[in-house]
Coordinates of C-alpha atoms and ligand atoms in Angstrom, one line a residue:
M1 CA 104.5 143.7 109.4
S2 CA 106.9 146.6 108.4
R3 CA 110.4 146.2 107.1
G4 CA 111.6 147.5 110.4
R5 CA 110.4 144.4 112.2
T6 CA 111.5 141.9 109.6
V7 CA 114.8 139.9 110.2
L8 CA 116.4 137.8 107.3
V9 CA 118.3 134.8 108.4
A10 CA 120.8 133.0 106.1
G11 CA 121.1 129.4 107.1
A12 CA 118.7 126.9 109.0
G13 CA 121.4 125.1 111.0
I14 CA 121.2 125.0 114.8
G15 CA 122.3 128.7 115.0
G16 CA 119.9 130.1 112.4
L17 CA 116.9 128.2 113.7
A18 CA 117.7 129.2 117.3
A19 CA 118.1 132.9 116.3
S20 CA 114.8 132.7 114.4
I21 CA 112.9 131.4 117.3
A22 CA 114.4 133.9 119.8
L23 CA 113.5 136.8 117.5
A24 CA 110.1 135.6 116.7
N25 CA 109.4 135.2 120.4
T26 CA 110.3 138.8 120.9
G27 CA 108.0 140.1 118.2
F28 CA 110.0 140.1 115.0
R29 CA 108.9 138.6 111.7
V30 CA 111.6 136.2 110.5
L31 CA 112.4 135.0 107.1
V32 CA 114.9 132.1 107.1
F33 CA 116.7 131.2 103.8
E34 CA 118.3 127.6 103.8
R35 CA 120.5 126.6 100.7
D36 CA 119.7 122.9 101.2
E37 CA 116.3 121.6 99.9
T38 CA 115.8 119.6 103.1
P39 CA 116.9 119.9 106.7
D40 CA 120.4 118.4 107.5
T41 CA 119.9 115.1 109.3
S42 CA 123.3 113.8 109.3
G43 CA 123.5 111.4 112.3
A44 CA 126.2 112.5 114.7
G45 CA 125.6 113.2 118.4
I46 CA 125.9 116.4 120.3
Q47 CA 126.7 117.2 124.0
L48 CA 124.7 120.1 125.4
S49 CA 126.3 121.6 128.6
P50 CA 124.2 123.7 131.1
N51 CA 124.9 127.0 129.2
A52 CA 123.4 125.3 126.1
T53 CA 120.4 123.9 127.8
R54 CA 119.8 127.2 129.6
A55 CA 119.6 128.9 126.1
L56 CA 117.4 126.2 124.9
K57 CA 115.1 126.9 127.9
A58 CA 115.0 130.6 127.1
L59 CA 114.0 129.6 123.6
G60 CA 111.1 127.5 125.0
A61 CA 112.8 124.3 123.4
L62 CA 114.1 122.5 126.4
G63 CA 110.9 120.5 127.0
E64 CA 110.9 119.2 123.4
L65 CA 114.6 118.3 123.7
E66 CA 114.3 116.5 127.0
K67 CA 112.0 114.1 125.3
I68 CA 114.8 112.8 123.0
A69 CA 117.9 113.5 125.0
V70 CA 119.9 111.4 127.5
E71 CA 121.2 112.8 130.8
P72 CA 124.5 111.0 131.5
S73 CA 125.8 110.1 134.9
E74 CA 129.4 111.5 134.6
L75 CA 132.2 112.5 132.2
V76 CA 135.3 110.3 132.6
V77 CA 138.6 111.0 131.0
A78 CA 140.9 107.9 130.4
N79 CA 144.2 107.1 128.7
A80 CA 143.6 105.3 125.6
I81 CA 146.8 103.4 125.5
N82 CA 147.0 101.8 129.1
G83 CA 143.2 102.3 129.9
A84 CA 143.9 104.2 133.2
M85 CA 141.1 106.4 134.5
L86 CA 142.5 110.0 134.8
A87 CA 139.5 112.1 136.0
A88 CA 135.8 112.0 136.3
M89 CA 133.3 114.9 136.6
P90 CA 129.8 114.2 137.8
L91 CA 127.0 115.3 135.5
G92 CA 123.3 114.6 136.2
G93 CA 122.1 116.1 139.5
T94 CA 125.4 117.9 140.2
M95 CA 125.1 119.9 137.0
R96 CA 121.4 120.8 137.8
E97 CA 122.3 121.8 141.3
K98 CA 125.4 123.8 140.5
F99 CA 124.4 125.4 137.3
A100 CA 120.5 125.3 137.5
A101 CA 120.3 123.5 134.1
P102 CA 120.9 119.9 132.9
Y103 CA 123.9 118.4 130.9
L104 CA 122.2 116.4 128.1
V105 CA 123.4 114.4 125.1
C106 CA 121.3 113.7 121.9
L107 CA 121.4 113.0 118.3
R108 CA 122.3 116.3 116.4
A109 CA 119.4 115.6 113.9
G110 CA 117.1 115.3 117.1
L111 CA 118.1 118.8 118.3
H112 CA 117.9 120.2 114.7
D113 CA 114.4 118.6 114.3
A114 CA 113.1 119.9 117.6
L115 CA 114.2 123.5 116.6
A116 CA 112.8 123.2 113.1
K117 CA 109.5 121.9 114.5
I118 CA 109.2 125.0 116.8
A119 CA 110.2 127.3 114.0
G120 CA 107.8 125.6 111.6
N121 CA 104.9 126.1 113.9
H122 CA 105.7 129.7 114.7
S123 CA 103.4 132.1 113.0
E124 CA 106.0 134.8 112.6
I125 CA 108.7 132.5 111.0
E126 CA 108.8 131.6 107.4
L127 CA 111.3 128.9 106.4
R128 CA 112.4 128.8 102.8
Y129 CA 114.4 125.6 101.9
G130 CA 116.4 125.5 98.6
S131 CA 117.0 129.3 98.8
T132 CA 120.4 130.7 98.9
I133 CA 121.4 134.2 100.0
T134 CA 124.0 135.3 97.3
D135 CA 124.6 138.9 98.1
F136 CA 123.3 141.9 100.1
T137 CA 123.6 145.7 100.2
G138 CA 122.6 147.9 103.0
D139 CA 123.5 150.6 105.5
N140 CA 122.6 151.5 109.1
Q141 CA 118.9 151.8 108.2
G142 CA 118.3 148.4 106.7
V143 CA 119.4 145.7 104.3
T144 CA 118.5 144.2 100.9
A145 CA 119.4 140.5 100.4
Q146 CA 119.5 138.7 97.2
A147 CA 117.9 135.2 97.5
E148 CA 118.2 132.6 94.7
C149 CA 115.8 129.8 94.4
D150 CA 115.5 127.4 91.3
G151 CA 117.5 129.8 89.2
Q152 CA 115.2 132.7 90.1
A153 CA 116.7 135.7 91.9
E154 CA 114.7 137.9 94.3
A155 CA 115.6 141.1 96.3
I156 CA 114.2 141.0 99.8
G157 CA 114.2 143.9 102.3
G158 CA 114.6 143.7 106.1
A159 CA 115.8 145.5 109.3
V160 CA 118.7 143.1 109.6
L161 CA 120.4 140.2 107.9
I162 CA 121.9 137.5 110.1
G163 CA 124.7 135.4 108.5
A164 CA 124.1 132.0 110.3
D165 CA 125.6 130.3 107.2
G166 CA 128.2 128.1 108.8
I167 CA 132.0 127.8 108.9
R168 CA 132.4 128.6 105.1
S169 CA 130.2 131.7 105.6
Q170 CA 129.8 133.8 102.4
I171 CA 128.5 136.7 104.7
R172 CA 131.7 136.6 106.7
A173 CA 133.6 136.9 103.5
R174 CA 131.5 140.0 102.5
I175 CA 132.1 141.7 105.8
H176 CA 135.7 140.6 106.2
P177 CA 137.2 139.8 102.8
G178 CA 139.9 137.1 103.0
A179 CA 139.0 135.9 106.5
S180 CA 138.4 132.3 105.6
A181 CA 138.1 129.3 107.8
R182 CA 141.5 127.4 108.5
H183 CA 141.8 123.7 108.2
G184 CA 143.0 122.4 111.6
G185 CA 144.9 119.4 110.2
M186 CA 142.4 117.0 111.7
S187 CA 139.4 114.8 110.9
A188 CA 136.5 113.8 113.0
W189 CA 135.1 110.3 112.3
R190 CA 131.6 109.7 113.6
A191 CA 129.5 106.5 114.0
T192 CA 126.7 105.0 116.0
I193 CA 127.0 101.6 117.6
S194 CA 124.8 99.5 119.8
A195 CA 125.0 100.2 123.6
G196 CA 125.5 96.4 124.0
S197 CA 129.2 96.9 122.7
L198 CA 130.1 98.7 126.0
S199 CA 130.1 97.8 129.7
A200 CA 126.9 98.8 131.7
E201 CA 128.9 101.5 133.4
M202 CA 130.2 103.1 130.2
R203 CA 126.7 103.1 128.5
E204 CA 125.7 105.8 131.1
Q205 CA 128.8 108.0 130.7
V206 CA 130.3 110.6 128.5
R207 CA 133.7 108.9 128.1
V208 CA 136.8 110.6 126.6
W209 CA 139.9 108.5 125.7
L210 CA 143.2 110.3 125.1
G211 CA 145.9 109.0 122.8
P212 CA 148.9 110.5 121.0
G213 CA 147.5 112.5 118.0
A214 CA 144.0 111.3 118.4
H215 CA 141.1 111.0 121.0
L216 CA 137.7 109.2 121.1
V217 CA 134.5 110.5 122.8
H218 CA 131.4 108.3 123.3
Y219 CA 128.1 108.7 124.9
P220 CA 124.5 107.4 124.9
V221 CA 121.9 108.8 122.4
G222 CA 118.3 108.0 121.4
D223 CA 116.6 106.0 124.0
G224 CA 120.0 105.0 125.4
S225 CA 120.3 101.7 123.3
Q226 CA 122.7 103.4 120.9
I227 CA 126.1 105.1 121.5
N228 CA 127.5 108.0 119.5
L229 CA 131.3 107.7 118.7
V230 CA 133.3 110.7 117.7
A231 CA 137.0 110.1 117.1
V232 CA 139.4 113.0 116.2
T233 CA 142.7 112.3 114.6
T234 CA 145.6 114.2 113.0
D235 CA 144.8 114.1 109.3
R236 CA 146.2 116.5 106.8
Q237 CA 143.8 115.3 104.0
T238 CA 140.6 117.3 103.7
T239 CA 137.2 115.7 102.7
Q240 CA 135.7 116.2 99.4
S241 CA 132.3 116.5 100.9
W242 CA 130.7 117.3 104.4
G243 CA 130.2 114.0 106.2
E244 CA 131.9 111.8 103.5
E245 CA 131.4 108.1 104.1
A246 CA 134.5 106.2 105.6
S247 CA 135.0 102.5 106.1
P248 CA 135.9 101.0 109.6
G249 CA 139.3 100.0 108.0
D250 CA 140.1 103.7 107.2
V251 CA 139.4 104.6 110.8
A252 CA 141.0 101.7 112.7
K253 CA 144.5 102.4 111.3
H254 CA 144.6 105.6 113.4
F255 CA 144.2 103.5 116.6
T256 CA 146.8 100.7 116.5
G257 CA 148.5 100.4 120.0
W258 CA 145.3 101.6 121.7
N259 CA 143.8 99.6 124.7
D260 CA 141.2 96.9 123.8
T261 CA 138.3 98.7 125.4
P262 CA 138.3 101.9 123.1
R263 CA 139.5 99.8 120.1
G264 CA 136.7 97.4 120.6
A265 CA 134.2 100.3 120.5
I266 CA 135.7 101.6 117.3
S267 CA 135.7 98.1 115.6
S268 CA 132.1 97.5 116.4
A269 CA 131.1 100.4 114.1
T270 CA 130.1 99.2 110.6
Q271 CA 130.2 102.7 109.0
F272 CA 131.7 105.9 109.7
R273 CA 131.4 109.6 108.3
R274 CA 134.3 111.9 108.1
W275 CA 134.3 115.7 108.7
S276 CA 137.4 117.8 108.1
I277 CA 137.9 120.1 111.1
Y278 CA 138.0 123.8 110.5
E279 CA 138.3 126.9 112.7
A280 CA 137.0 130.4 111.9
P281 CA 139.5 133.2 112.1
L282 CA 139.4 135.5 115.2
L283 CA 137.4 138.5 113.9
P284 CA 137.7 142.1 115.3
S285 CA 134.0 142.7 114.6
W286 CA 131.1 140.7 113.4
S287 CA 128.8 143.4 112.0
K288 CA 128.6 145.8 109.2
G289 CA 125.7 148.2 109.1
C290 CA 122.6 146.0 109.7
V291 CA 124.3 142.8 108.9
T292 CA 125.8 140.4 111.5
L293 CA 127.3 136.9 111.9
L294 CA 126.2 134.1 114.3
G295 CA 127.3 130.6 115.2
D296 CA 130.0 128.9 113.2
A297 CA 130.1 131.8 110.7
A298 CA 131.2 134.1 113.5
H299 CA 133.4 131.9 115.7
G300 CA 133.5 128.2 114.4
M301 CA 135.9 126.4 116.8
F302 CA 137.6 123.0 117.2
P303 CA 135.2 120.5 118.7
F304 CA 137.4 119.7 121.9
I305 CA 135.3 121.5 124.4
A306 CA 131.9 120.7 122.7
Q307 CA 130.9 124.3 122.5
G308 CA 130.2 125.2 118.9
A309 CA 126.4 124.7 118.9
A310 CA 126.1 125.7 122.6
S311 CA 127.7 129.1 121.8
A312 CA 125.4 129.5 118.7
L313 CA 122.5 129.0 121.0
E314 CA 123.9 131.7 123.4
D315 CA 124.4 134.0 120.5
A316 CA 120.7 133.7 119.5
V317 CA 119.5 134.6 122.9
T318 CA 121.8 137.7 123.3
L319 CA 121.1 139.0 119.6
A320 CA 117.3 138.8 120.1
R321 CA 117.5 140.6 123.6
E322 CA 119.6 143.3 122.0
L323 CA 117.4 143.7 118.9
A324 CA 114.3 143.9 121.0
S325 CA 115.7 146.6 123.3
T326 CA 116.1 149.4 120.7
E327 CA 114.7 150.6 117.3
D328 CA 118.3 151.2 116.3
A329 CA 119.3 147.9 114.8
A330 CA 122.9 148.9 114.0
T331 CA 123.5 149.9 117.5
A332 CA 121.9 146.6 118.8
L333 CA 124.3 144.6 116.7
R334 CA 127.3 146.5 118.1
A335 CA 125.9 145.8 121.6
Y336 CA 125.5 142.0 120.6
E337 CA 129.1 141.5 119.3
R338 CA 130.5 143.4 122.3
Q339 CA 129.0 140.9 124.6
R340 CA 129.7 137.8 122.5
I341 CA 133.2 138.3 121.0
P342 CA 135.3 138.0 124.1
R343 CA 133.6 134.9 125.4
T344 CA 133.6 133.1 122.0
Q345 CA 137.2 134.0 121.3
Q346 CA 138.1 132.6 124.8
M347 CA 136.2 129.4 123.7
Q348 CA 138.1 129.2 120.4
S349 CA 141.4 129.6 122.1
T350 CA 140.5 127.0 125.0
A351 CA 139.3 124.5 122.4
R352 CA 142.7 124.8 120.7
N353 CA 144.6 124.3 124.0
V354 CA 142.5 121.5 125.0
G355 CA 143.2 119.8 121.6
R356 CA 146.9 120.0 122.3
I357 CA 146.5 118.5 125.8
Y358 CA 144.2 115.7 124.5
H359 CA 146.5 114.7 121.6
M360 CA 149.8 115.1 123.5
P361 CA 152.5 112.6 122.4
R362 CA 154.7 110.6 124.7
P363 CA 156.6 111.4 127.0
F364 CA 154.7 114.6 127.6
S365 CA 151.4 112.6 128.0
F366 CA 152.8 111.0 131.2
G367 CA 153.0 114.5 132.8
R368 CA 149.5 115.3 131.5
D369 CA 148.1 112.2 133.1
L370 CA 149.7 113.0 136.5
V371 CA 148.2 116.5 136.5
M372 CA 144.7 115.2 135.5
K373 CA 144.8 112.6 138.1
Q374 CA 145.5 115.3 140.7
I375 CA 142.9 117.7 139.4
G376 CA 140.0 115.4 140.1
A377 CA 136.2 116.1 139.9
A378 CA 136.4 119.4 141.8
G379 CA 139.2 120.7 139.6
L380 CA 137.4 119.7 136.4
L381 CA 134.2 121.4 137.5
R382 CA 136.2 124.5 138.4
Q383 CA 137.9 124.6 135.0
N384 CA 134.6 124.4 133.1
E385 CA 132.6 126.7 135.4
W386 CA 133.1 129.9 133.3
I387 CA 131.7 128.0 130.3
Y388 CA 128.8 126.3 132.1
R389 CA 127.7 129.4 134.0
G390 CA 127.2 131.2 130.5
Ligands
FAD1 C1 133.2 116.4 115.3 C2 132.3 117.6 115.8 C3 131.7 117.4 117.2 C4 130.9 118.4 117.7 N1 130.3 118.2 118.8 C5 129.6 119.3 119.4 C6 129.0 119.2 120.7 O1 129.0 118.1 121.3 N2 128.4 120.3 121.3 C7 128.3 121.5 120.6 O2 127.8 122.4 121.2 N3 128.8 121.7 119.4 C8 129.5 120.6 118.8 N4 130.0 120.7 117.5 C9 129.9 122.0 116.8 C10 128.5 122.2 116.1 O3 128.1 121.1 115.5 C11 128.5 123.4 115.3 O4 129.1 124.5 116.0 C12 127.1 123.9 115.0 O5 126.3 122.8 114.4 C13 127.1 125.1 114.1 O6 125.8 125.5 113.8 P1 125.5 126.7 112.8 O7 124.0 126.9 112.6 O8 126.3 127.9 113.1 O9 126.3 126.2 111.3 P2 125.8 125.0 110.4 O10 125.2 123.9 111.1 O11 126.9 124.8 109.4 O12 124.6 125.7 109.6 C14 124.7 126.6 108.5 C15 123.5 126.4 107.6 O13 123.6 127.5 106.6 C16 123.3 126.9 105.2 N5 123.9 127.8 104.4 C17 125.1 128.1 104.0 N6 125.3 129.1 103.2 C18 124.1 129.6 102.9 C19 123.6 130.6 102.2 N7 124.5 131.5 101.4 N8 122.2 130.9 102.1 C20 121.4 130.1 102.8 N9 121.8 129.1 103.6 C21 123.2 128.7 103.6 C22 123.9 125.5 105.2 O14 123.3 124.7 104.3 C23 123.6 125.1 106.7 O15 122.3 124.4 106.9 C24 130.8 119.7 117.0 C25 131.4 119.8 115.7 C26 132.1 118.8 115.1 C27 132.7 119.0 113.8

């Protein structure tokens, strides 16, 4: 295979793996470099809205995913202090009918494994774990990346380099020096609990509880016997490591004054992990010559609309389509970013605004609750339609 058909990918997260599969399916040879020695299997959950599952279908990965995912019945928003139900949006058949794709939830490690398995079995994809992209040079004709593995440096040529290297992307820093991710003043606390800790109705739902300066989301994962909890709270302190362990006591103090039901779910967890929440800067462009960005490296966003991985999957499909459509890689990368930047920036700003609404303090939250009650299912579907249609 010539250098002209070889794509280098930095990062084997959800974005990097999805891009590799999409590119290999359109005839490219793909070399994927992953800094970690082994795949990241940290045990949090992930929601996959119809735009995400549509992209997974385009990659040929939806069948694998459906084996390990749950299709929840509805998404219900409730007030975490008084327990009042504010709004409910039907999922299940409604999503399939309206958007021709399902709304699924699963363990993040399950999605990652499904993609890694497809990539690992693909004859045109080579996965190199324990290998870090440290630098690159290039122009509009191609790129040479420096990869470091076990202290050995190697120069590797390709037609394109894709920086799918996450929120702290080094490739973004080379394209836009100084454009670093911003700490959002929040932490996410994640745990898995037994489904028996919740009522039968809640075990089938995505449930979002809104409180001042904090919210909690829970939904079923695995075979439905487990529930994934994600609580996001105001928190100025940043974590030393990604997915740092936290005790239930550290977490419970953020939820004093909450209703017994969400507090009961939180107190049934025996171990939490904590992630500091970051947001990528709004970038005017993602590409330089034959190098571009994808996923959190390009548009890492707050988790309030559950679209970070979904948008990385969309990026992968668009990027492969554009690169397959012309021999001129630099032009293809411009076409890719022209399509993706407006949508992902709208997602970044929507996520920020939804965060303000979710974490609203009293008395403003009384107004929020009244509006949410009036919006109803049809209103929620309308609000999210631009996201789910893709
Ligand atoms: C609390 C929370 C809840 C979320 N919930 C959802 C949800 O429900 N739905 C949803 O769609 N999204 C959700 N997200 C967002 C989602 O998890 C991320 O957007 C997504 O995982 C980003 O994938 P990525 O591949 O771009 O980056 P990453 O997963 O960060 O992968 C980057 C990879 O690159 C590797 N790497 C870094 N530097 C280098 C280098 N120089 N060379 C080689 N390898 C390198 C890293 O080791 C890593 O494996 C959530 C996020 C949070 C924090």
